GROMACS .gro file of C-alpha atoms in nm:
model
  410
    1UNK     CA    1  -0.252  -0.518  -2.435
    2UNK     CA    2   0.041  -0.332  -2.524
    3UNK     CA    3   0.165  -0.006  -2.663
    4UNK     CA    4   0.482   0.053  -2.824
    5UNK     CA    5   0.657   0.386  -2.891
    6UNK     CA    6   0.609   0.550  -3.203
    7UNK     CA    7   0.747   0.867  -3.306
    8UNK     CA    8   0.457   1.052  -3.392
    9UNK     CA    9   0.345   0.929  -2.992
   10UNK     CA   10   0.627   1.106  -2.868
   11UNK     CA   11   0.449   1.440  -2.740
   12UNK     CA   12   0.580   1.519  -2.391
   13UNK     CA   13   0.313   1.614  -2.070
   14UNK     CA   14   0.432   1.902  -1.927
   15UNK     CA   15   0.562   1.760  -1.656
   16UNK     CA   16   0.722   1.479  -1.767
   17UNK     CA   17   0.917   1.704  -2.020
   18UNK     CA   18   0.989   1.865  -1.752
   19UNK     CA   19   1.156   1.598  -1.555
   20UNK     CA   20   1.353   1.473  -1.871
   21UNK     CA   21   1.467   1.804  -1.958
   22UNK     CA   22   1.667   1.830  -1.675
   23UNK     CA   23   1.897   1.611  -1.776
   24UNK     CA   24   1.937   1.757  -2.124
   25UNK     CA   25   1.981   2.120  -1.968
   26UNK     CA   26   2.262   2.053  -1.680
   27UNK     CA   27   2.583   2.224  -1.774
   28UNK     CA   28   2.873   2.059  -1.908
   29UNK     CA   29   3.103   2.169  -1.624
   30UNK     CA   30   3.511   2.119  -1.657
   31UNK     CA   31   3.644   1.890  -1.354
   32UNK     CA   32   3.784   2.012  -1.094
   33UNK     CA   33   3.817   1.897  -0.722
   34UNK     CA   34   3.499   1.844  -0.547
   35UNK     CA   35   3.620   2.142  -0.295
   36UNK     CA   36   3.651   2.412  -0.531
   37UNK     CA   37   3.330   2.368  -0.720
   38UNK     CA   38   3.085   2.642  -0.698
   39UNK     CA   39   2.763   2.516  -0.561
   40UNK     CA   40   2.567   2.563  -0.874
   41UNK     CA   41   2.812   2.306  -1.068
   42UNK     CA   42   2.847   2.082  -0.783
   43UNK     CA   43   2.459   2.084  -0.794
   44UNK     CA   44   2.444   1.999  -1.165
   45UNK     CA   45   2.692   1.752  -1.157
   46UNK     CA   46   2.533   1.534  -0.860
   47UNK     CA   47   2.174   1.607  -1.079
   48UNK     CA   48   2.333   1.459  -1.324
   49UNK     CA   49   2.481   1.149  -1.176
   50UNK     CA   50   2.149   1.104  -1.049
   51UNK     CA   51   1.968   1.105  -1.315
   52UNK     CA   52   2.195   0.864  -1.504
   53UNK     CA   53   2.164   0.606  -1.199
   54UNK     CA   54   1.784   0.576  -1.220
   55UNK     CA   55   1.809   0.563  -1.640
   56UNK     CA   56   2.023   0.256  -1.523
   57UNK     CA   57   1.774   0.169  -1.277
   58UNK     CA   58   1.483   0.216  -1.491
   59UNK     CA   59   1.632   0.034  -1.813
   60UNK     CA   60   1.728  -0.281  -1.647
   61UNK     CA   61   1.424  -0.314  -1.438
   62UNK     CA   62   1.257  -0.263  -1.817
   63UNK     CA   63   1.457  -0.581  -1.923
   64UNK     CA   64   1.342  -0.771  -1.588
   65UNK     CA   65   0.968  -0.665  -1.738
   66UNK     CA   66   1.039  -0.761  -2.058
   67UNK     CA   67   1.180  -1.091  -1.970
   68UNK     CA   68   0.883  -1.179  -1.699
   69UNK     CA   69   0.632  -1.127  -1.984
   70UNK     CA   70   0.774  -1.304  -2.247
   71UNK     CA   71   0.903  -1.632  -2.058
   72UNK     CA   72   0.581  -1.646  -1.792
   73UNK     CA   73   0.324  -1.562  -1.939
   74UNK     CA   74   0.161  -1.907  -1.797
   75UNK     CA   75   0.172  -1.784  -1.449
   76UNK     CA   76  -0.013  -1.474  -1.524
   77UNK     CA   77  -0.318  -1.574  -1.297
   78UNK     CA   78  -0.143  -1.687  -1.001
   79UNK     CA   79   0.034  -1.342  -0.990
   80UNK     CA   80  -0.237  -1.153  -1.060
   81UNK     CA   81  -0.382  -1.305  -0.780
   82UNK     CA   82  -0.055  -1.281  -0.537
   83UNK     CA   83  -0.128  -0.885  -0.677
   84UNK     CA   84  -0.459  -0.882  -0.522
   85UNK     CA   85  -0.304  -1.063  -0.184
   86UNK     CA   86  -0.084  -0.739  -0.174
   87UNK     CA   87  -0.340  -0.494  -0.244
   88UNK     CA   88  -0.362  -0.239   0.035
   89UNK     CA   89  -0.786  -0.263   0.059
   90UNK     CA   90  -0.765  -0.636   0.155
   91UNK     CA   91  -0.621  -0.561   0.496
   92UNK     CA   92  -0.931  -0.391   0.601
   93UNK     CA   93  -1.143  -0.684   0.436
   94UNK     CA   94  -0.953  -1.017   0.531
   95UNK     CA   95  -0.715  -1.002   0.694
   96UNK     CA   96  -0.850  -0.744   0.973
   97UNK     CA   97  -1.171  -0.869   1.019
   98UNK     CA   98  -1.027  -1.254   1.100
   99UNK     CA   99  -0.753  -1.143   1.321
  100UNK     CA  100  -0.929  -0.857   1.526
  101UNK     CA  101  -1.197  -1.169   1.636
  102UNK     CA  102  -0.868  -1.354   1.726
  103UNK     CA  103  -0.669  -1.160   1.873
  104UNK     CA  104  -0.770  -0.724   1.957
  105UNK     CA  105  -0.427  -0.626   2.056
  106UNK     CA  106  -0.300  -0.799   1.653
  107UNK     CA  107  -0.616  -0.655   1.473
  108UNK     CA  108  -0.556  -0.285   1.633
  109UNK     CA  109  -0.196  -0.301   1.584
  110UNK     CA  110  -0.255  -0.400   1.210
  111UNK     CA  111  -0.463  -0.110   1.162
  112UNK     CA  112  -0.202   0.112   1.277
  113UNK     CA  113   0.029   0.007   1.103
  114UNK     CA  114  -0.125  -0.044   0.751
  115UNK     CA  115  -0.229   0.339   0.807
  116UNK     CA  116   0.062   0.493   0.887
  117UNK     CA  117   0.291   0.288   0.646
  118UNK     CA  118   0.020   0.410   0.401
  119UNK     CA  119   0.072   0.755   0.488
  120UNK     CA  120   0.434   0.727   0.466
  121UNK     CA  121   0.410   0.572   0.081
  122UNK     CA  122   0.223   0.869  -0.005
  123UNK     CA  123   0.445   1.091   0.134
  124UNK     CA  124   0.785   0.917  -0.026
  125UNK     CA  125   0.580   0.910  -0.325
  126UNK     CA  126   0.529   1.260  -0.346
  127UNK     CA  127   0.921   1.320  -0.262
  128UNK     CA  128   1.099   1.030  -0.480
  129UNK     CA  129   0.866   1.146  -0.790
  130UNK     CA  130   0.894   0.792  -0.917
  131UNK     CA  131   0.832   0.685  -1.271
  132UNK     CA  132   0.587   0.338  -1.351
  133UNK     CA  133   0.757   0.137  -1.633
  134UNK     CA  134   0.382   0.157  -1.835
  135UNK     CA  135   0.447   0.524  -1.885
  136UNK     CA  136   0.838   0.607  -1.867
  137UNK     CA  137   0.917   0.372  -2.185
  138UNK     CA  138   0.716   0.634  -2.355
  139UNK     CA  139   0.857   0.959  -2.185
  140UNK     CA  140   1.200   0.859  -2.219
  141UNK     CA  141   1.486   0.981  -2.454
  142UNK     CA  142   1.709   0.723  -2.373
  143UNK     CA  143   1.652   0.471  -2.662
  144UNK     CA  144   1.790   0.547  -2.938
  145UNK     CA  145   1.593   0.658  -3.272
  146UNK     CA  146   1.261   0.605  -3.032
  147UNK     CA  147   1.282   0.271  -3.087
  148UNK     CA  148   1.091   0.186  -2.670
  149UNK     CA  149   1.037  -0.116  -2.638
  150UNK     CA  150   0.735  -0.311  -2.552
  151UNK     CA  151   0.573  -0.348  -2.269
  152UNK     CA  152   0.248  -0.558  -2.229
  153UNK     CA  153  -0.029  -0.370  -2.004
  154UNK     CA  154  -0.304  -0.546  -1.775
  155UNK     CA  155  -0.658  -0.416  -1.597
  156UNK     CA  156  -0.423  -0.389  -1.313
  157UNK     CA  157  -0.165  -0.170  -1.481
  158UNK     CA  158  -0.258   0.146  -1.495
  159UNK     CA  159  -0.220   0.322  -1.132
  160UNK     CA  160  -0.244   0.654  -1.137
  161UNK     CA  161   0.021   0.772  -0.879
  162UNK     CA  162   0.398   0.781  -0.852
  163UNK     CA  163   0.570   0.438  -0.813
  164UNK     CA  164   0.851   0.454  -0.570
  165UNK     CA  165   0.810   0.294  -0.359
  166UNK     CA  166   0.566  -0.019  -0.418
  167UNK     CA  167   0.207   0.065  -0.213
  168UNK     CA  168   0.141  -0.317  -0.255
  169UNK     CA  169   0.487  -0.440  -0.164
  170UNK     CA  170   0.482  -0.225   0.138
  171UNK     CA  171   0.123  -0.267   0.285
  172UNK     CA  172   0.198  -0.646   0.203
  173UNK     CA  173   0.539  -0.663   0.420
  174UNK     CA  174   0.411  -0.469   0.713
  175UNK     CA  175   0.045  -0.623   0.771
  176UNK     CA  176   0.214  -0.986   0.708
  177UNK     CA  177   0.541  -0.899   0.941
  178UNK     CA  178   0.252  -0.790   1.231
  179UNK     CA  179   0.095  -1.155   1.163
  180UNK     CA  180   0.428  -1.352   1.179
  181UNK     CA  181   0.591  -1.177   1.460
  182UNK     CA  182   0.210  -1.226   1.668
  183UNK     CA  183   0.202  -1.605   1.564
  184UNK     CA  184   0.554  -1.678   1.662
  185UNK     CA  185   0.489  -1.484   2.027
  186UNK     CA  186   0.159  -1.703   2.042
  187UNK     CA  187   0.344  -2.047   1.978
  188UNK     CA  188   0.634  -1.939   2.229
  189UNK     CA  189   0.435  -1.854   2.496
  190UNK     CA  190   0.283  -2.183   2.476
  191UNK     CA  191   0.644  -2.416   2.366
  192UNK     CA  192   0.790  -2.583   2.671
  193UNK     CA  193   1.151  -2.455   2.701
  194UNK     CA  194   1.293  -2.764   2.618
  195UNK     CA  195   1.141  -2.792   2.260
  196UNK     CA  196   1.415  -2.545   2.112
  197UNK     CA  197   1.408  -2.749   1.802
  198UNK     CA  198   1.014  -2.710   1.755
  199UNK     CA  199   1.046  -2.333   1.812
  200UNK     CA  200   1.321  -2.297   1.546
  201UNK     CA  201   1.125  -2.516   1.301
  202UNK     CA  202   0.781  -2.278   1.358
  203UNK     CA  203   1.014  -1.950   1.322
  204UNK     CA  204   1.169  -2.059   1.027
  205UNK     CA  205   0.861  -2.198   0.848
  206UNK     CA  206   0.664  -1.860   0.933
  207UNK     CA  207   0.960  -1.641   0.780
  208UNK     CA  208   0.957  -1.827   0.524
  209UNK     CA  209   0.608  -1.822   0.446
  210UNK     CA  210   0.697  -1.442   0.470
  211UNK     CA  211   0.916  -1.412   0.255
  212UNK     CA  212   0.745  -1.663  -0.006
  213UNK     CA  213   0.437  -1.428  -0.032
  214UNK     CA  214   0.652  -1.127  -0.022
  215UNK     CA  215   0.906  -1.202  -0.343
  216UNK     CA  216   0.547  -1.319  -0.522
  217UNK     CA  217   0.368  -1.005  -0.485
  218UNK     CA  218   0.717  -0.811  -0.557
  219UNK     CA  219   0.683  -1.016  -0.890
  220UNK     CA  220   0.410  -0.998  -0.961
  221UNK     CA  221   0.418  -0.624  -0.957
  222UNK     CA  222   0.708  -0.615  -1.182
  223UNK     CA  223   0.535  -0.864  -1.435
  224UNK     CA  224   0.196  -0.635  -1.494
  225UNK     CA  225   0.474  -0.365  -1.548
  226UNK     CA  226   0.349  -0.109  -1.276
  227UNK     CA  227   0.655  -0.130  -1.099
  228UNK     CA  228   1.030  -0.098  -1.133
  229UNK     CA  229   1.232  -0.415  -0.919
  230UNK     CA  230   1.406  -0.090  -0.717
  231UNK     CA  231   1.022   0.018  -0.633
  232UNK     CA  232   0.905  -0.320  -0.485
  233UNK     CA  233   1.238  -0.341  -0.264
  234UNK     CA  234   1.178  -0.005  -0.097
  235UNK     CA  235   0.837  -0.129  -0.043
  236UNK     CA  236   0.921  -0.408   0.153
  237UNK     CA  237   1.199  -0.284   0.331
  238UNK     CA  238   0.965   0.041   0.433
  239UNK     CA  239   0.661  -0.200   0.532
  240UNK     CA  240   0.902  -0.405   0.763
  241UNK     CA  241   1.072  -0.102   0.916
  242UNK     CA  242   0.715   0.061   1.010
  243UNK     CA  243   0.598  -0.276   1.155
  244UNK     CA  244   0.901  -0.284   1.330
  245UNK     CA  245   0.833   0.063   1.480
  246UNK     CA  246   0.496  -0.057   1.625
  247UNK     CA  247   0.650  -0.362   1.803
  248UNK     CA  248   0.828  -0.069   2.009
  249UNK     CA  249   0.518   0.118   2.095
  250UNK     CA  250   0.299  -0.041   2.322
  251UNK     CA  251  -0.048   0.029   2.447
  252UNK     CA  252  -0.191   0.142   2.116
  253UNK     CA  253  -0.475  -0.097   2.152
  254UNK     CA  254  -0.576   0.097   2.448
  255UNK     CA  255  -0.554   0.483   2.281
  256UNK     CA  256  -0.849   0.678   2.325
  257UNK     CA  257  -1.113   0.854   2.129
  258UNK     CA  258  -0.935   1.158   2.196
  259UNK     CA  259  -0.576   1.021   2.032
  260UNK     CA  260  -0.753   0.864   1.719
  261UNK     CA  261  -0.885   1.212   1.614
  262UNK     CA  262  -0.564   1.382   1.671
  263UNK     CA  263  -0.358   1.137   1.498
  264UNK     CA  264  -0.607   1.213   1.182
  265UNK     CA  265  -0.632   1.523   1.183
  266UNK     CA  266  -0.228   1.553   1.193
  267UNK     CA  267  -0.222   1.272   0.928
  268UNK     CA  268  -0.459   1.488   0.715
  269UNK     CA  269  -0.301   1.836   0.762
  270UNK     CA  270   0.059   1.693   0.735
  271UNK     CA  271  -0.034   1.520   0.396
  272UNK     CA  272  -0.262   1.859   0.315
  273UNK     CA  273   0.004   2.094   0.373
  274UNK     CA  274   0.293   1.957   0.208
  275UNK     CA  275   0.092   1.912  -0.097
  276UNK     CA  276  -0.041   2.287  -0.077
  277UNK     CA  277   0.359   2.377  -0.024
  278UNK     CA  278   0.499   2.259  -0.348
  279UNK     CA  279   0.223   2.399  -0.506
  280UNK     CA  280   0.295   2.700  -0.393
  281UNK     CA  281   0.667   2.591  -0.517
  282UNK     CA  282   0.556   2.552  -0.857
  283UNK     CA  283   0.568   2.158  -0.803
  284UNK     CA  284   0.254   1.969  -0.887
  285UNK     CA  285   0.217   1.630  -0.665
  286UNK     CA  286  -0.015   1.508  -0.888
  287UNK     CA  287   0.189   1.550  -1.211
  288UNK     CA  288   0.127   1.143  -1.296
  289UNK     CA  289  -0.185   1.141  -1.316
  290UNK     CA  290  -0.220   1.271  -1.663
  291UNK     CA  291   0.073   1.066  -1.768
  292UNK     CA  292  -0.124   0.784  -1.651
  293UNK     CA  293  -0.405   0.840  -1.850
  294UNK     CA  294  -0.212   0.964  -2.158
  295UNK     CA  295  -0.012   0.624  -2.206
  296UNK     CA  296  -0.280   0.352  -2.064
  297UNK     CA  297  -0.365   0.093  -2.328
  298UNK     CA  298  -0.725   0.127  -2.229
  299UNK     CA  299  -0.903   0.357  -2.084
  300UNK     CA  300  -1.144   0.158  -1.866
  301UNK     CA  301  -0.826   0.033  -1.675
  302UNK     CA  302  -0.817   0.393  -1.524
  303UNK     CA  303  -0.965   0.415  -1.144
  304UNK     CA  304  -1.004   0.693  -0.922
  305UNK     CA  305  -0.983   0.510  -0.602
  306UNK     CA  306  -0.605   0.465  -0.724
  307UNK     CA  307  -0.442   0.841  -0.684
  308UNK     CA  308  -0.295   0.966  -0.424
  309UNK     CA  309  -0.571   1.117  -0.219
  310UNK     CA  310  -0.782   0.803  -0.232
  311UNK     CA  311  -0.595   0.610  -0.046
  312UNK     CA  312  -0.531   0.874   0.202
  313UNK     CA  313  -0.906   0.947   0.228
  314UNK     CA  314  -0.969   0.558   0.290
  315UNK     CA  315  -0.715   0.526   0.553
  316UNK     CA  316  -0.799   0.842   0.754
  317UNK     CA  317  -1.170   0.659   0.751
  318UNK     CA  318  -1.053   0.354   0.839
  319UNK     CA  319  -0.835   0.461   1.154
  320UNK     CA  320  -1.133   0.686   1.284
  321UNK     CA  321  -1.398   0.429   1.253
  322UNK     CA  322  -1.171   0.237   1.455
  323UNK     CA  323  -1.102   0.492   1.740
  324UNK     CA  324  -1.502   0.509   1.731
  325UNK     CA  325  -1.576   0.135   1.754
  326UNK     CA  326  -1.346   0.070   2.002
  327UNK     CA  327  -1.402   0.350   2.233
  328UNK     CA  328  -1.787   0.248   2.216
  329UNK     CA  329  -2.035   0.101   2.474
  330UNK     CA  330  -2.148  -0.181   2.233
  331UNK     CA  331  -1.778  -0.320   2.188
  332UNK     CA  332  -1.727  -0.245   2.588
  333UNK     CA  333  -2.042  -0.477   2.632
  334UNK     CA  334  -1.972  -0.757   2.328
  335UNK     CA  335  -1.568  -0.810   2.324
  336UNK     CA  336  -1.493  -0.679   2.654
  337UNK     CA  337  -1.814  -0.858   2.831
  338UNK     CA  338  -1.858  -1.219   2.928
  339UNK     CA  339  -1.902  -1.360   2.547
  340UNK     CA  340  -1.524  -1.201   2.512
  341UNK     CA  341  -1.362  -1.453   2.592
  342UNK     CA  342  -1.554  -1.727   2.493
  343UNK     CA  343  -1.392  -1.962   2.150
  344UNK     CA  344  -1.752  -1.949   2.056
  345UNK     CA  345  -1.828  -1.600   1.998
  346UNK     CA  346  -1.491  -1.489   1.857
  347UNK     CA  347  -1.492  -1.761   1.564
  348UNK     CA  348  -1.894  -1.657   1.497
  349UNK     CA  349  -1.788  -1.245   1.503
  350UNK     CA  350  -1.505  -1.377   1.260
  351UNK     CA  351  -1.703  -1.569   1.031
  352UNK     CA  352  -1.981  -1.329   1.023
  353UNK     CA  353  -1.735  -1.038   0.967
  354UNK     CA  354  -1.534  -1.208   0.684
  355UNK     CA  355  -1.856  -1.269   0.494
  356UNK     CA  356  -2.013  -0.952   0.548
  357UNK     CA  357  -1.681  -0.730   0.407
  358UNK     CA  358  -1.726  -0.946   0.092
  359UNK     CA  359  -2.044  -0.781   0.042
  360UNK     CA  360  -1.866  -0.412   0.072
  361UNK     CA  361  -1.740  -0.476  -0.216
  362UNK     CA  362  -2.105  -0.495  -0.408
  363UNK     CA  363  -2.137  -0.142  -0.276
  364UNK     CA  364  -2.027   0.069  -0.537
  365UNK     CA  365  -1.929   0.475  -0.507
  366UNK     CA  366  -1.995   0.705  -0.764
  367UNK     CA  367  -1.694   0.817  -0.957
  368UNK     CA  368  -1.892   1.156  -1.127
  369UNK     CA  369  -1.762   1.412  -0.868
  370UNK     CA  370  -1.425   1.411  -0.731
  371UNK     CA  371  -1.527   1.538  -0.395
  372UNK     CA  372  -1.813   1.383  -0.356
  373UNK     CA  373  -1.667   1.049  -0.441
  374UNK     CA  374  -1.376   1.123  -0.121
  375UNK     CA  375  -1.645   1.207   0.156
  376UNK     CA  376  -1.842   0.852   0.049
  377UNK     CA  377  -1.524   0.673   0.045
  378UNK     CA  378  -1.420   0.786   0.406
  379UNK     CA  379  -1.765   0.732   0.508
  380UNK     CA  380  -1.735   0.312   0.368
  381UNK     CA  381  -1.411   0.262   0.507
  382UNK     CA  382  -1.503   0.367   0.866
  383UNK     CA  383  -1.775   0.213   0.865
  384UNK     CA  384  -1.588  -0.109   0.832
  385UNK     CA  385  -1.384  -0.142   1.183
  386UNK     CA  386  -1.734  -0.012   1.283
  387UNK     CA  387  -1.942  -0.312   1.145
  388UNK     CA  388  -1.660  -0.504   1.252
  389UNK     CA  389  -1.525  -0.429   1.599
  390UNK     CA  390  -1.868  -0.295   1.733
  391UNK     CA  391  -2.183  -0.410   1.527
  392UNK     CA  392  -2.147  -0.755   1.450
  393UNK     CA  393  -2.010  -0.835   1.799
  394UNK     CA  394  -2.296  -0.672   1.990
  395UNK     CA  395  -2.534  -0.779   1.744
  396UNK     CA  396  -2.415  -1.191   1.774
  397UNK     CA  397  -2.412  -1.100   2.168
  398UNK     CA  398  -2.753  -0.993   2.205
  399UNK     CA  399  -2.835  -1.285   1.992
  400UNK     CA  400  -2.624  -1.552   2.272
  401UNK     CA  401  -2.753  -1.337   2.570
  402UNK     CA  402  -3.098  -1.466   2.575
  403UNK     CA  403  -3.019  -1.823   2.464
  404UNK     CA  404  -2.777  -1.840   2.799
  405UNK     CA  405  -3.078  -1.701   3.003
  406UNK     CA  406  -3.296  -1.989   2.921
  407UNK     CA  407  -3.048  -2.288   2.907
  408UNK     CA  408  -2.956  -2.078   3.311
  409UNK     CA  409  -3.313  -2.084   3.383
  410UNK     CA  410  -3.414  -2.475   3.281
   0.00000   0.00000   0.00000
């Protein structure tokens, strides 16, 4: 579905005519050396160079759209699904459950690190006050005789938040950089030092595979027209640079109780306060969501769990149902026990734990009261590293416990 600018469509939010106006308002200021300029003019005139870059950002990344939709259309399932293989939520669904059964130190230090390079989206997404391509062919003044063009929308358009940078391209990058860089350490601790040509083949193949899945989601993006090409670049470069971080900072696997709630409840203040700030500044942080809904073909494609404190809410619940699972006696007496280490149990936990997060997803929230719908979304997402990390375990090793008695006993 697609909308197309008319002029009698041309009424301005608020805050997007605010944002555009800007440009139209910014003094005409003679030249002069950059050393006598006043500040003011020096101001306006960096403003306005600005503000022409991303209008050439934003116009041929529109073009890149355009050109996607009309030549590919064929290959719209395959990137809706590479879409989905980016979306943020899968991490604590797939990709999570399988590796934390594999491998704790991996599974903990994916958490981490889809968390914080969450947090850090929302927070760049709050500063960079970044357009989506759905909405800014419609708010713009840059096409002459408002002649937009048009862009075609999807059920997987319409997100309510600020695009720069790319959520999906970033989440993507850094969960999938933790799994390469733990898969090549695996294989090379393993490689005989002579077999130099083996481990260059395996570390090529797995960057590779990287990057493969990484340029398909950044498409893919770009094709359903929620993203501008600039936005899914930052993503990925962000997402690397955070997993990066956490291949510096060791012993996370082994933080306490203690650390988990403090890193939250700094998370959730940080995130809190600088929102309450620019209020207080006269800037609203959550000026796209009415833009969202104003210029989205349909409706129905608009979701709550897609703003900006959503996904906040579900990772703040995510990282303290971890602290709590793994801090627990029935994870100390599953993962950590005998059955630990055994190929066994780990495959069983992971199987058990891949098929049970499929069934999250039957379990619907209500979307009727804002607040209400936040506290039962924290609640479901830490209860997932809890199902996963301490239930299941200690519920398959109870299970093995008394079949080893007997076969011990006969």
């Amino acid at each position: 579905m697609s909308i197309c600018g008319e002029e009698d469509h041309r009424a301005f939010s608020t805050d997007g005519q605010h944002h555009k106006s800007r440009a139209q308002h910014i003094p005409r200021v003679p030249y002069k050396d950059s050393w006598t300029q006043s500040p003011a003019a020096l101001a306006a005139s960096c403003l306005g160079l600005h503000l022409f870059m991303m209008d050439v950002l934003h116009r041929s990344g529109v073009l890149m759209i355009q050109h996607l939709q009309k030549d590919y259309p064929a290959y719209y399932d395959f990137l809706n699904f590479m879409s989905n293989v980016g979306d943020p939520r899968n991490i604590f669904s797939i990709y999570f459950p399988l590796w934390f059964q594999l491998d704790q130190t991996v599974g903990t230090k994916m958490i981490w690190v889809a968390v914080i390079g969450d947090w850090f989206n929302l927070i760049f997404k709050w500063i960079l006050f970044g357009h989506r391509p759905y909405w800014w062919i419609q708010e713009t003044h840059i096409y002459p005789n408002h002649s937009s063009p048009c862009l075609e929308q999807f059920p997987t358009t319409c997100e309510t938040g600020p695009g720069s940078p790319s959520g999906h391209a970033m989440g993507s990058s850094c969960v999938w950089y933790v799994m390469v860089t733990a898969a090549l350490s695996c294989t090379i601790s393993r490689m005989d030092k002579s077999s130099i040509a083996l481990h260059r083949l395996t570390w090529f193949f797995l960057w590779s595979v990287f990057w493969l899945i990484q340029i398909s989601v950044c498409i893919s993006r770009v094709f359903i027209a929620t993203h501008f090409p600039h936005q899914v670049i930052l993503g990925v470069i962000g997402g690397m640079l955070v997993a990066e971080a956490f291949e510096h900072t060791p012993g996370i696997h082994m933080a306490s109780l203690t650390v988990y709630l403090k890193i939250n409840i700094f998370l959730f203040l940080f995130a809190l306060g600088f929102y309450l700030l620019l209020r207080l500044l006269g800037i609203d942080l959550l000026w796209s969501v009415p833009i969202a809904k104003k210029w989205c073909a349909n409706p129905d494609w608009i979701h709550i769990d897609s703003t900006p404190f959503a996904g906040l809410v579900r990772n703040l619940g995510v990282l303290f149902g971890l602290g709590f699972a793994i801090n627990s006696e029935m994870f100390l007496l599953s993962c950590r026990g005998e059955n630990g280490c055994k190929l066994s149990f780990r495959l069983l936990c992971a199987l058990t734990s891949l098929t049970t997060m499929q069934l999250y997803h039957f379990i619907k929230i209500p979307t009727q009261g804002e607040h209400l719908f936040y506290l039962l979304s924290f609640c479901k997402s830490a209860s997932i590293p809890l199902t996963v990390v301490a239930l299941i375990p200690y519920g398959i090793h109870m299970l093995m416990t008394p079949s080893e008695k007997k076969t011990k006993k006969s």
